[in-house]
mmCIF file of N, CA and C in Angstrom:
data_model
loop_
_atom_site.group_PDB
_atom_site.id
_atom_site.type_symbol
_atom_site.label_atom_id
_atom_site.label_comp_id
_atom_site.label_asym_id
_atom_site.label_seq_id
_atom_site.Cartn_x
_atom_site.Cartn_y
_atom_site.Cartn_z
ATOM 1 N N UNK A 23 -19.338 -2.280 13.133
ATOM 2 C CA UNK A 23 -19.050 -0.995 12.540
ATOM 3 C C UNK A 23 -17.642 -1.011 11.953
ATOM 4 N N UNK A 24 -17.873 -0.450 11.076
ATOM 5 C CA UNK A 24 -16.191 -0.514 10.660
ATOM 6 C C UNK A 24 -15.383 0.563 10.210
ATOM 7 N N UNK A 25 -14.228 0.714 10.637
ATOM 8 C CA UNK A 25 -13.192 1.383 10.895
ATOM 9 C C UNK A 25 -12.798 2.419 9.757
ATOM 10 N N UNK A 26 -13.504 3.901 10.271
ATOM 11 C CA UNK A 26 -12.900 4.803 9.051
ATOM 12 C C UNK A 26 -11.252 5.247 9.594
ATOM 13 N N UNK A 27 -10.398 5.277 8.543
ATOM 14 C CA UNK A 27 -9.074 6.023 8.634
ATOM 15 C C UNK A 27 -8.752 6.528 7.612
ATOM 16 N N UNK A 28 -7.453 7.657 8.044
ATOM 17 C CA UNK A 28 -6.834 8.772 6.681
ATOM 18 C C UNK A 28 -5.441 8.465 6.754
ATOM 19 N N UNK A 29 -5.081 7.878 5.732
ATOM 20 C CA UNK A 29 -3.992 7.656 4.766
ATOM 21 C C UNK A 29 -3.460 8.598 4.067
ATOM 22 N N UNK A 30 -4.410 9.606 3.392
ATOM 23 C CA UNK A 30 -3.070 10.609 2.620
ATOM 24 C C UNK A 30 -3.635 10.200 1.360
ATOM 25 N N UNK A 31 -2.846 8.411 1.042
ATOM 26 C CA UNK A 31 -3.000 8.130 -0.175
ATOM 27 C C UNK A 31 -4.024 9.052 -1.361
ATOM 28 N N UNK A 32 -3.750 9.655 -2.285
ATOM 29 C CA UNK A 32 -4.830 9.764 -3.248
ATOM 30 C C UNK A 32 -5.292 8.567 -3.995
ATOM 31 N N UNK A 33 -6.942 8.863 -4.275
ATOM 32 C CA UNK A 33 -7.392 7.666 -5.187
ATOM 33 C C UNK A 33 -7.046 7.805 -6.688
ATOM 34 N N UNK A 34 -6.299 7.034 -6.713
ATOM 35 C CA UNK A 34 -5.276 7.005 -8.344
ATOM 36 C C UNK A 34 -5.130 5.559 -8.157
ATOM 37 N N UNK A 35 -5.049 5.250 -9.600
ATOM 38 C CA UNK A 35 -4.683 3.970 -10.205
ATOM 39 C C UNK A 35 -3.120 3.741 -10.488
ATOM 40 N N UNK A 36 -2.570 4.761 -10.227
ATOM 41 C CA UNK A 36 -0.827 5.147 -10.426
ATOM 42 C C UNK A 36 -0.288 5.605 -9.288
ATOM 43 N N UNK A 37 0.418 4.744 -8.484
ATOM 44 C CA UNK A 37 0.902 5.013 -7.140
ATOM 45 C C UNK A 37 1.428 7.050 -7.365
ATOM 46 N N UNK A 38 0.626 7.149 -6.668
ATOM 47 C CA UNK A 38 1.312 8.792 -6.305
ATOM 48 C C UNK A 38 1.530 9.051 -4.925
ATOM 49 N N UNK A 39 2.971 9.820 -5.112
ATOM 50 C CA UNK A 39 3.266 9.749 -3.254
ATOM 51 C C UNK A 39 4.061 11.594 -3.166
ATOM 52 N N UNK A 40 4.435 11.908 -2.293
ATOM 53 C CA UNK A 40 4.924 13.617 -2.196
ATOM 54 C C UNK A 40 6.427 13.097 -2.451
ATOM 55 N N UNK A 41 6.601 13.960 -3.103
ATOM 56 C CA UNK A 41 8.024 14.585 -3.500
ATOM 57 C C UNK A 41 8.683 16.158 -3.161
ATOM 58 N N UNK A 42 9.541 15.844 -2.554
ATOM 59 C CA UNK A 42 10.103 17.211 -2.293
ATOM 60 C C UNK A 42 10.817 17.898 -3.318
ATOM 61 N N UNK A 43 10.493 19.331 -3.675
ATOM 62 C CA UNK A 43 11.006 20.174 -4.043
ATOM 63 C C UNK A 43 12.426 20.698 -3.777
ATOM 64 N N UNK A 44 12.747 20.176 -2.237
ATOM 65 C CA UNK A 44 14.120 21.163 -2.599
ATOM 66 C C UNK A 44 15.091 20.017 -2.521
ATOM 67 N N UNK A 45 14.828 18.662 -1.875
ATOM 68 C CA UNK A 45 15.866 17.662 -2.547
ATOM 69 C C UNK A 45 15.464 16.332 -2.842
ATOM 70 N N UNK A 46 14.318 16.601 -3.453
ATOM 71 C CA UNK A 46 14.030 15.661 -4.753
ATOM 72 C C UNK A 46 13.563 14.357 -3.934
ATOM 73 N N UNK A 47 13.856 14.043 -3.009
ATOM 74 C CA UNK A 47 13.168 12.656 -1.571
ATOM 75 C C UNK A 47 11.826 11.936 -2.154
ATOM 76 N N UNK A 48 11.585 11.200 -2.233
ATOM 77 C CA UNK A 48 10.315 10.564 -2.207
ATOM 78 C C UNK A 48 9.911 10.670 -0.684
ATOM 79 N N UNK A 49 8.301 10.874 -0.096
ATOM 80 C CA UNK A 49 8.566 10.748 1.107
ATOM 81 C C UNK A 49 6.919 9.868 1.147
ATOM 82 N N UNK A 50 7.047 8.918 2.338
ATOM 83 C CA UNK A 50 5.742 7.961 2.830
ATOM 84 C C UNK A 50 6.406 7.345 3.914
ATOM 85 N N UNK A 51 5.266 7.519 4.647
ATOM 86 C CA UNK A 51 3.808 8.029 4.757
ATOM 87 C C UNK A 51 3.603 8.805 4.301
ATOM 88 N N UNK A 52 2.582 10.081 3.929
ATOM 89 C CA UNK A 52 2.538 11.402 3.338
ATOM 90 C C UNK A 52 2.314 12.374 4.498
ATOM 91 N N UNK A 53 3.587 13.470 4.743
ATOM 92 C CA UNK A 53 3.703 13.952 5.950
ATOM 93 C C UNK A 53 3.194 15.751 5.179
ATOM 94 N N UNK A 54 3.964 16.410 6.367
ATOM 95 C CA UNK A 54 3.805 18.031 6.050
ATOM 96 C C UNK A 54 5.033 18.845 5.929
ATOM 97 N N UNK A 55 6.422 17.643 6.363
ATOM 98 C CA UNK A 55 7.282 18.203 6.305
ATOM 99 C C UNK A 55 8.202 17.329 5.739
ATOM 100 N N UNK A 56 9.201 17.190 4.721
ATOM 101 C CA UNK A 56 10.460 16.340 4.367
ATOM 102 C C UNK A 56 11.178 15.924 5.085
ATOM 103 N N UNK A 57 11.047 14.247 5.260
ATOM 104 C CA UNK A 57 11.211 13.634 5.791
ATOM 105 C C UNK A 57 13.208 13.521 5.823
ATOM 106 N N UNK A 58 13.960 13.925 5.009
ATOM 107 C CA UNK A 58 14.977 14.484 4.598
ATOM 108 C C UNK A 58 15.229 15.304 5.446
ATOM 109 N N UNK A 59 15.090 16.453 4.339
ATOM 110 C CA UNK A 59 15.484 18.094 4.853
ATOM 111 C C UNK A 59 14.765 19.019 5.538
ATOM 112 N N UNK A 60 13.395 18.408 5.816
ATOM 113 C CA UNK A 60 12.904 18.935 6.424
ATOM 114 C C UNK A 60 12.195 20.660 5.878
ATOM 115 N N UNK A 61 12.434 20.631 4.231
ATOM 116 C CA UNK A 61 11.500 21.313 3.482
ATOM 117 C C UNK A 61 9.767 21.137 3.952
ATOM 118 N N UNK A 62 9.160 22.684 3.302
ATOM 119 C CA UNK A 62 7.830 21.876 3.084
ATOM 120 C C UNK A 62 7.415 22.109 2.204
ATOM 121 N N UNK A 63 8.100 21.418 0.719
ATOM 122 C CA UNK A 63 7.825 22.221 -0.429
ATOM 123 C C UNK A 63 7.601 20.583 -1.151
ATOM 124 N N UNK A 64 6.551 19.982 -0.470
ATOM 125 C CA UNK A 64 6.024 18.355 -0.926
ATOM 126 C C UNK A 64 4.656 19.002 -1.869
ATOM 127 N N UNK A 65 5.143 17.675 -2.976
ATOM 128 C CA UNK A 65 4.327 18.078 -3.885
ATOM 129 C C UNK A 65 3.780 16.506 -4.781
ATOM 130 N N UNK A 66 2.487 16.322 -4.512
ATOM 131 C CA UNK A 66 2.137 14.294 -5.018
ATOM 132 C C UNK A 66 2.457 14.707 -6.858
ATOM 133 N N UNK A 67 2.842 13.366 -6.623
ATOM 134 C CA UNK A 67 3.553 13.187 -8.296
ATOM 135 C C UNK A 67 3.917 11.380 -8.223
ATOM 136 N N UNK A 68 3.420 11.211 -9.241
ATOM 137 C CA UNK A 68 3.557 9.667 -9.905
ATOM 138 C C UNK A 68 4.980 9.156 -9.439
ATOM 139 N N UNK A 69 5.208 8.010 -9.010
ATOM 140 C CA UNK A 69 6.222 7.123 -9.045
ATOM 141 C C UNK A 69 6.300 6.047 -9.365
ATOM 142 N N UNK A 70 7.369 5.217 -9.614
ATOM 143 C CA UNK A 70 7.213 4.008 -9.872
ATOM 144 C C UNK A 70 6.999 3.101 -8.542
ATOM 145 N N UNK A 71 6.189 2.393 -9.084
ATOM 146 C CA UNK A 71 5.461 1.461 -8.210
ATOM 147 C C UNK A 71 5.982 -0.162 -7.487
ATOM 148 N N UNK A 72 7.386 -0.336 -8.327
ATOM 149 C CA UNK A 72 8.121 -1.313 -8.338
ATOM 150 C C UNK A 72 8.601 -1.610 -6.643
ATOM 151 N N UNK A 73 9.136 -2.799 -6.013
ATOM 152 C CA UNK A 73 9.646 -2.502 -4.858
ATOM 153 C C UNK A 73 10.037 -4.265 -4.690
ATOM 154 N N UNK A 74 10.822 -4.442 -3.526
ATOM 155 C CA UNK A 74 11.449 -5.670 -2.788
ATOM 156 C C UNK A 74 10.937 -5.937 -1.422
ATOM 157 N N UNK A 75 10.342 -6.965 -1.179
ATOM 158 C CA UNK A 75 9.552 -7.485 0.228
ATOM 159 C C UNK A 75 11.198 -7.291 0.964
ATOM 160 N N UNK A 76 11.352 -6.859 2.101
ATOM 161 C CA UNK A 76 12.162 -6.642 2.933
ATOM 162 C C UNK A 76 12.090 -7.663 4.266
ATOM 163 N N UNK A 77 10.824 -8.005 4.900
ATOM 164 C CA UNK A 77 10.269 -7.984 5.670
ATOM 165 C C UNK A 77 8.974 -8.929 5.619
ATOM 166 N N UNK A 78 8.205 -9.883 6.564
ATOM 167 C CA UNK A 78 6.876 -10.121 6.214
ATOM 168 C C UNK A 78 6.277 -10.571 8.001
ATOM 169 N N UNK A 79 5.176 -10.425 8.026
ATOM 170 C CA UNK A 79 4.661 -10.684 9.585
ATOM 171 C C UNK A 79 3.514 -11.441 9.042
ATOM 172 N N UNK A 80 2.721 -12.641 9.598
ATOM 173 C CA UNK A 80 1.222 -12.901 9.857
ATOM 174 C C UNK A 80 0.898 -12.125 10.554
ATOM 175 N N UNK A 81 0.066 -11.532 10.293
ATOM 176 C CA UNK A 81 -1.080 -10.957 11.516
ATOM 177 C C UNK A 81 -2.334 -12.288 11.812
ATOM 178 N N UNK A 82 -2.460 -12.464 13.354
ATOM 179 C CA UNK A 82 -2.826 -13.423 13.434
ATOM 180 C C UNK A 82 -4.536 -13.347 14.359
ATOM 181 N N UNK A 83 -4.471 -11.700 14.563
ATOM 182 C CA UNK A 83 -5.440 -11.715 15.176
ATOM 183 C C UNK A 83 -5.608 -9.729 15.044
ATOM 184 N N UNK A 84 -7.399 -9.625 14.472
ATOM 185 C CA UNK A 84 -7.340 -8.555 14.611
ATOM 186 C C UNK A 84 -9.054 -8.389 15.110
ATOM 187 N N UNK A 85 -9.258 -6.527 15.444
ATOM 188 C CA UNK A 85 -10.362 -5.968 16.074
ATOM 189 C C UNK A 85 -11.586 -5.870 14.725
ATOM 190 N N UNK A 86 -11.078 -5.916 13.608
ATOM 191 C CA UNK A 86 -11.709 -5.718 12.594
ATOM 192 C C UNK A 86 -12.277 -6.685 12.118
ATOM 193 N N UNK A 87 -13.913 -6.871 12.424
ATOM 194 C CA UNK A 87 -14.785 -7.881 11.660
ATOM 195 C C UNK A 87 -14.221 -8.417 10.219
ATOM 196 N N UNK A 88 -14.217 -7.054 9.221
ATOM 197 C CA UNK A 88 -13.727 -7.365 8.293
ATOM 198 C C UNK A 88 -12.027 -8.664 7.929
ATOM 199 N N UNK A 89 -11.296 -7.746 8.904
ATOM 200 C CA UNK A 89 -10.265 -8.721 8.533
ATOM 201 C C UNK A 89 -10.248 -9.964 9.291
ATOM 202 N N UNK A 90 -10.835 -10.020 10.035
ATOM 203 C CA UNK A 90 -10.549 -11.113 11.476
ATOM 204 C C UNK A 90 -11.247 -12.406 10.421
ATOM 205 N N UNK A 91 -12.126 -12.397 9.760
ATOM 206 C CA UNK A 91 -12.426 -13.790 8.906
ATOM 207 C C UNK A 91 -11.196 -14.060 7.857
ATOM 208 N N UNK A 92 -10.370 -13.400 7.531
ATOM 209 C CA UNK A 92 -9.430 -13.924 6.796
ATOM 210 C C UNK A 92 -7.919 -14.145 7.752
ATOM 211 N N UNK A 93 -8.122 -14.288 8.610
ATOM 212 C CA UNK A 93 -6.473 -14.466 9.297
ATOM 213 C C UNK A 93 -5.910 -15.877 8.948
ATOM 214 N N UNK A 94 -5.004 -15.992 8.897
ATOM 215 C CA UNK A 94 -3.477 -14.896 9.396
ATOM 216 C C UNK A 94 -3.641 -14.400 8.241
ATOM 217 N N UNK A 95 -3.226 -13.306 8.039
ATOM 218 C CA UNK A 95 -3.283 -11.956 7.357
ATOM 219 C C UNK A 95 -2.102 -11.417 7.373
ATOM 220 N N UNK A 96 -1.156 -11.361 5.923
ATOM 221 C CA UNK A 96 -0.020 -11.133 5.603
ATOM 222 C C UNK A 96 0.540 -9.553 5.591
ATOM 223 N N UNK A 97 1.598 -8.819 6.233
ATOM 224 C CA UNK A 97 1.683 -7.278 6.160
ATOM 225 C C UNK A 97 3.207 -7.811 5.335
ATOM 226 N N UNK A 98 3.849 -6.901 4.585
ATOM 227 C CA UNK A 98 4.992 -6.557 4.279
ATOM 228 C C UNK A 98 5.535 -5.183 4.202
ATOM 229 N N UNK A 99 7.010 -5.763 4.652
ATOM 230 C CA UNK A 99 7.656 -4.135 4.552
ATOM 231 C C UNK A 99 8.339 -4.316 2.885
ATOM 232 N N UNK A 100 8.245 -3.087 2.581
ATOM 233 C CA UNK A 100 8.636 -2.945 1.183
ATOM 234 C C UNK A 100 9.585 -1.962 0.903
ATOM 235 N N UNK A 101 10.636 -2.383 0.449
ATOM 236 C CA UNK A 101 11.479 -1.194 -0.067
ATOM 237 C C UNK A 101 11.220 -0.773 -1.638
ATOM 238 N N UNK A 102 10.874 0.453 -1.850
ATOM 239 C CA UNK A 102 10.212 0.915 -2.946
ATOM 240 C C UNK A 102 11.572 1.100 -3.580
ATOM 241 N N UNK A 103 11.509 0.950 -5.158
ATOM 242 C CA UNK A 103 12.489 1.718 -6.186
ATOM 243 C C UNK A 103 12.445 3.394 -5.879
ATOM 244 N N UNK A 104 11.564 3.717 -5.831
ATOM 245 C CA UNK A 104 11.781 5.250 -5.236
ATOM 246 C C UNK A 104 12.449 5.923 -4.232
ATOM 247 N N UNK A 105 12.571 4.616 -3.578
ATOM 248 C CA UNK A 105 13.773 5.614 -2.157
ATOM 249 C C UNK A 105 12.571 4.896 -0.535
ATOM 250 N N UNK A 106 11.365 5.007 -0.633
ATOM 251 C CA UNK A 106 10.986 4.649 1.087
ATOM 252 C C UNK A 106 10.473 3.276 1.028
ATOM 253 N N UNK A 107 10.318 3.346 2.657
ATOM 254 C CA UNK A 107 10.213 1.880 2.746
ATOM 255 C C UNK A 107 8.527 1.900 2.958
ATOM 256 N N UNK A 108 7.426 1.287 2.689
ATOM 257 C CA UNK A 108 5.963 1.402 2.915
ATOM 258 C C UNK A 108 5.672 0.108 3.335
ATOM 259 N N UNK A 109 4.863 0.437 4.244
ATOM 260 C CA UNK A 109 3.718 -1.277 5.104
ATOM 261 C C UNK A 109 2.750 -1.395 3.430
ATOM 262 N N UNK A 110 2.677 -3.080 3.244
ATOM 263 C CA UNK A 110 1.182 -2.883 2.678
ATOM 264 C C UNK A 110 0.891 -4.267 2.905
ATOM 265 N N UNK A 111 -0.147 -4.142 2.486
ATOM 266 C CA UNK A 111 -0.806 -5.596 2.325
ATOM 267 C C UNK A 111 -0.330 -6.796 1.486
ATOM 268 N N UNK A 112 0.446 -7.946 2.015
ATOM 269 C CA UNK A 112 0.904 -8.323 0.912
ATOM 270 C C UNK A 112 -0.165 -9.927 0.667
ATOM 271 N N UNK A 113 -0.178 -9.979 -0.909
ATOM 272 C CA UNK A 113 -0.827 -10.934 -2.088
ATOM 273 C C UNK A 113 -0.111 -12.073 -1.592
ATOM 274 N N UNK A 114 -1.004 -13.670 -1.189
ATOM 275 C CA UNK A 114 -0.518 -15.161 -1.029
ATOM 276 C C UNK A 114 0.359 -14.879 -2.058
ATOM 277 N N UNK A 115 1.600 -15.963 -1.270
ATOM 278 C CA UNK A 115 2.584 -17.186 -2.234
ATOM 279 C C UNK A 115 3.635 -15.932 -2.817
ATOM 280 N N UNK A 116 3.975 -14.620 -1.712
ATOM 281 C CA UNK A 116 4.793 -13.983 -2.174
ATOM 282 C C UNK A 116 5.791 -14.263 -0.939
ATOM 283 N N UNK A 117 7.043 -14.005 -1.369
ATOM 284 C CA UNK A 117 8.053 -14.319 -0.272
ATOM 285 C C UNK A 117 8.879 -13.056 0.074
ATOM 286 N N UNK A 118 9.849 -13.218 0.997
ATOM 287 C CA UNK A 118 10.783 -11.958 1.312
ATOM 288 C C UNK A 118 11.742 -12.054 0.364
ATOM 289 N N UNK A 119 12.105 -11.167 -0.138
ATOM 290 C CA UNK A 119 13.573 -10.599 -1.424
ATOM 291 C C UNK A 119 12.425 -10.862 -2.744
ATOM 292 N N UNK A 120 11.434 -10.823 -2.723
ATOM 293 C CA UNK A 120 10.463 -11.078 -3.801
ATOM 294 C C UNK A 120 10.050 -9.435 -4.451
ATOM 295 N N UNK A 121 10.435 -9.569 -5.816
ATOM 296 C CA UNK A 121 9.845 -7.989 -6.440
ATOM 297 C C UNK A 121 8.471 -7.991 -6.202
ATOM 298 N N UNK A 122 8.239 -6.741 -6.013
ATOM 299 C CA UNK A 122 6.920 -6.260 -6.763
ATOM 300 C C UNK A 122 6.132 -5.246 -6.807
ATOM 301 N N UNK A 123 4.842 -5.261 -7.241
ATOM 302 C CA UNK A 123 4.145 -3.967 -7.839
ATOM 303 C C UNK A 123 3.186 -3.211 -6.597
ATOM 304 N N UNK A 124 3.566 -2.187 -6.277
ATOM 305 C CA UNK A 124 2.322 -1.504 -4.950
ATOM 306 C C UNK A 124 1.348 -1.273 -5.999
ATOM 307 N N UNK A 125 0.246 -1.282 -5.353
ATOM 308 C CA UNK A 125 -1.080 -0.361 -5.713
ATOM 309 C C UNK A 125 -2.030 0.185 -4.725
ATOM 310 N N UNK A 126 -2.716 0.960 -4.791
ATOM 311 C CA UNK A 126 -3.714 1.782 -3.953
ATOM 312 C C UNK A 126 -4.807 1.113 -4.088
ATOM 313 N N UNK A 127 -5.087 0.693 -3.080
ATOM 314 C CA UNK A 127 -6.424 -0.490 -3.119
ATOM 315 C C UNK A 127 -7.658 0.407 -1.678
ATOM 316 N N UNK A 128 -8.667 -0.197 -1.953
ATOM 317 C CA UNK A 128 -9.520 0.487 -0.978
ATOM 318 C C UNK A 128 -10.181 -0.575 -0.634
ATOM 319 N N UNK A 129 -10.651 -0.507 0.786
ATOM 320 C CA UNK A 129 -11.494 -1.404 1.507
ATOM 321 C C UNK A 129 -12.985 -0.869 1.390
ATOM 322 N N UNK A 130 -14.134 -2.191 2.031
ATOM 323 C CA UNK A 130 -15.326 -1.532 1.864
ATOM 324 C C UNK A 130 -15.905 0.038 2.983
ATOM 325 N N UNK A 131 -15.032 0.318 3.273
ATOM 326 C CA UNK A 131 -15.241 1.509 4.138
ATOM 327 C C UNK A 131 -14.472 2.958 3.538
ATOM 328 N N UNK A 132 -13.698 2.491 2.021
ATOM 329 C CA UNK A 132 -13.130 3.672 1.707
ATOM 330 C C UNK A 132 -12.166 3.460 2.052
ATOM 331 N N UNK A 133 -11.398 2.903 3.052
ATOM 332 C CA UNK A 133 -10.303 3.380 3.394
ATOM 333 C C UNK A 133 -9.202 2.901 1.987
ATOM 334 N N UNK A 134 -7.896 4.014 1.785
ATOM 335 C CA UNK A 134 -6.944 3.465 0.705
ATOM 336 C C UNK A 134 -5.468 3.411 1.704
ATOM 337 N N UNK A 135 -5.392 2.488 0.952
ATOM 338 C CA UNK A 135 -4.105 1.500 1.905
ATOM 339 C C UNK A 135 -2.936 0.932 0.054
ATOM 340 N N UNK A 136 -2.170 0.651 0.656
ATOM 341 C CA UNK A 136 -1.130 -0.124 -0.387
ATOM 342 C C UNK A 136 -1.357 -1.495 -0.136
ATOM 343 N N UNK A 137 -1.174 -2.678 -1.320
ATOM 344 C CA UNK A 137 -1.178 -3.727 -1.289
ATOM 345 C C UNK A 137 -0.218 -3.993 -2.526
ATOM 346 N N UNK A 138 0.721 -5.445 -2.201
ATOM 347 C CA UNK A 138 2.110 -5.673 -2.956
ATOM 348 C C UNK A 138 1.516 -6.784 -3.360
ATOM 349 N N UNK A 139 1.752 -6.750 -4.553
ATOM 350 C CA UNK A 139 1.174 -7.684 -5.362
ATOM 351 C C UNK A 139 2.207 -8.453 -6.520
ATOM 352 N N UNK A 140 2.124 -9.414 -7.038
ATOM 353 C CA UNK A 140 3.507 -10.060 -7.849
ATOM 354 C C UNK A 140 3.710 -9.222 -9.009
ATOM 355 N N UNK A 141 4.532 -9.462 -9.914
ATOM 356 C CA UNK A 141 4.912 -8.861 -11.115
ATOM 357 C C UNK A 141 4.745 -9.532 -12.369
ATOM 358 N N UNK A 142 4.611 -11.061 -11.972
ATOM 359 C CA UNK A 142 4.458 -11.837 -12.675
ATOM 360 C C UNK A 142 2.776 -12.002 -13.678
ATOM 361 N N UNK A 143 2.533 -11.674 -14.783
ATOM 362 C CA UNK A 143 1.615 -11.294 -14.978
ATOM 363 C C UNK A 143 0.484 -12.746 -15.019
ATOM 364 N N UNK A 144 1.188 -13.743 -15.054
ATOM 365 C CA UNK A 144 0.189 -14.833 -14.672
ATOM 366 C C UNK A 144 -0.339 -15.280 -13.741
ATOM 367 N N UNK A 145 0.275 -14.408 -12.482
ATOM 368 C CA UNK A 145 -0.130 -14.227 -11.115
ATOM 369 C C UNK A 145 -1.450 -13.248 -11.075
ATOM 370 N N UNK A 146 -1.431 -12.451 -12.082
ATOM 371 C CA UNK A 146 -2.265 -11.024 -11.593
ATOM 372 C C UNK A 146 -3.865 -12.010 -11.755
ATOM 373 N N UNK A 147 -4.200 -12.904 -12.276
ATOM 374 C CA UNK A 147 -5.809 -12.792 -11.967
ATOM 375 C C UNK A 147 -6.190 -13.153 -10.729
ATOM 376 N N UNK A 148 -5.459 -14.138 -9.909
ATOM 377 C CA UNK A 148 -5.272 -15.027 -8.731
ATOM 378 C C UNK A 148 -5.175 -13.605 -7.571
ATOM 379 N N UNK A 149 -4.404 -12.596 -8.327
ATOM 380 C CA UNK A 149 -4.274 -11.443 -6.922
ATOM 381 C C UNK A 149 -5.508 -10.512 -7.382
ATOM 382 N N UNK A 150 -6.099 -10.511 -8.363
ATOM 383 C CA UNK A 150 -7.221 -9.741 -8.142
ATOM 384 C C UNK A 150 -8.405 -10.424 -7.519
ATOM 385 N N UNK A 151 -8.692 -11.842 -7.924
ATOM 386 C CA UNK A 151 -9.590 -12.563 -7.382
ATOM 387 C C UNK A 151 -8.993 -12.101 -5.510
ATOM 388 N N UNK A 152 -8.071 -12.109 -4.894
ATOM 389 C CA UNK A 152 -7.538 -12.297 -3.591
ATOM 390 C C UNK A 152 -7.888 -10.984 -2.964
ATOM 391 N N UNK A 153 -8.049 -9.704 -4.037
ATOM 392 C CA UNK A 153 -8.623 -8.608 -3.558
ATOM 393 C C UNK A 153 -9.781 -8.789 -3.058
ATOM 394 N N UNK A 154 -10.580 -9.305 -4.403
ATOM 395 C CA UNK A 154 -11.561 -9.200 -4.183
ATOM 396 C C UNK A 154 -12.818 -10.127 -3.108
ATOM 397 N N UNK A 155 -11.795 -11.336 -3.171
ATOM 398 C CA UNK A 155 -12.324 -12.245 -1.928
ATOM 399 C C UNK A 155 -12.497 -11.290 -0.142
ATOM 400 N N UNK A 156 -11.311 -10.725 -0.092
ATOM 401 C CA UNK A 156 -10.961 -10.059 1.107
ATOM 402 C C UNK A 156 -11.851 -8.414 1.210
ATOM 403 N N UNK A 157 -12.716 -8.479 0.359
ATOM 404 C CA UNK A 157 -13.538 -7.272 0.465
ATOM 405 C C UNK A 157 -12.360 -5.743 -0.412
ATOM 406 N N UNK A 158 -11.482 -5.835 -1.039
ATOM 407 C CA UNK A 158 -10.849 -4.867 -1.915
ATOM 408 C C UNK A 158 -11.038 -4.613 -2.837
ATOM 409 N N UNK A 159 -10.761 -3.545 -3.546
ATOM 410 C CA UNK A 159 -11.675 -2.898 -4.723
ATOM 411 C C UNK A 159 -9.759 -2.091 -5.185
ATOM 412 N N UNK A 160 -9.395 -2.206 -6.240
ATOM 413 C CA UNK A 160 -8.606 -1.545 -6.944
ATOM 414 C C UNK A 160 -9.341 -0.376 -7.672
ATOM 415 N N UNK A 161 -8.176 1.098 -7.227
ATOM 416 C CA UNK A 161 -8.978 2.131 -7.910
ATOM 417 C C UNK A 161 -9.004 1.846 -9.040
ATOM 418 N N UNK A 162 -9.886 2.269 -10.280
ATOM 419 C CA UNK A 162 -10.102 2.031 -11.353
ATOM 420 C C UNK A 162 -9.304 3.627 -12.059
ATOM 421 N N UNK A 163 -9.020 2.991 -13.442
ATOM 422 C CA UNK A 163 -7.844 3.688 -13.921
ATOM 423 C C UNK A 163 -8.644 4.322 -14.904
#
């Protein structure tokens, strides 16, 4: 059986995340209150999608049928151009201090999650094939 969860994320092809109204914060996870100031005047709006691997772990063992055939299984922390830092899934043969592009990707259960993917555009067929090997589906734009 496999694992429904809620993310927040909207299904968009253009990273959208909440923004606060009264001081402008990018905020993620997607909460109820500003992660800042503690406004609750969050409102989803497009950002740029750009960001820097900070961080990287194998995951080497998981509960999920789905992922457990592809281990070790790469997470990265990402510092976004927008201001937060987000977990996602990160694309082979990327390293730490490495740019790159988030997107909203969905698994076969629906669920939408972030995955960091290169910037390099001769990389991008190799990371869509890598979606799509691993059971991921990019929202369609």
């Amino acid at each position: 059986m496999r694992t429904k969860f809620h993310t927040g994320l909207p299904a968009s092809a253009t990273l959208i995340l909440q923004r606060c109204g009264s001081c402008q914060r990018v905020n993620y996870p997607p909460r109820e209150l500003c992660g800042h100031c503690l406004a609750d005047d969050l409102h989803w709006q497009a950002v740029a999608d750009g960001g820097v691997v900070q961080s990287l772990t194998l995951l080497n063992y998981s509960l999920e049928p789905d992922y457990a055939q592809h281990l070790p299984w790469t997470v990265a922390s990402v510092l976004l151009d927008c201001g937060p830092i987000a977990l996602a899934h990160l694309a082979p043969e990327i390293a730490i201090g490495a740019r790159v592009r988030l997107r909203v990707i969905q698994d076969r259960a629906g669920n939408r999650m972030l995955a960091a993917t290169g910037i390099d555009a001769a990389a991008q067929p190799g990371e869509r094939a890598w979606l799509q090997s691993v059971g991921f589906r990019e929202i369609p734009k």
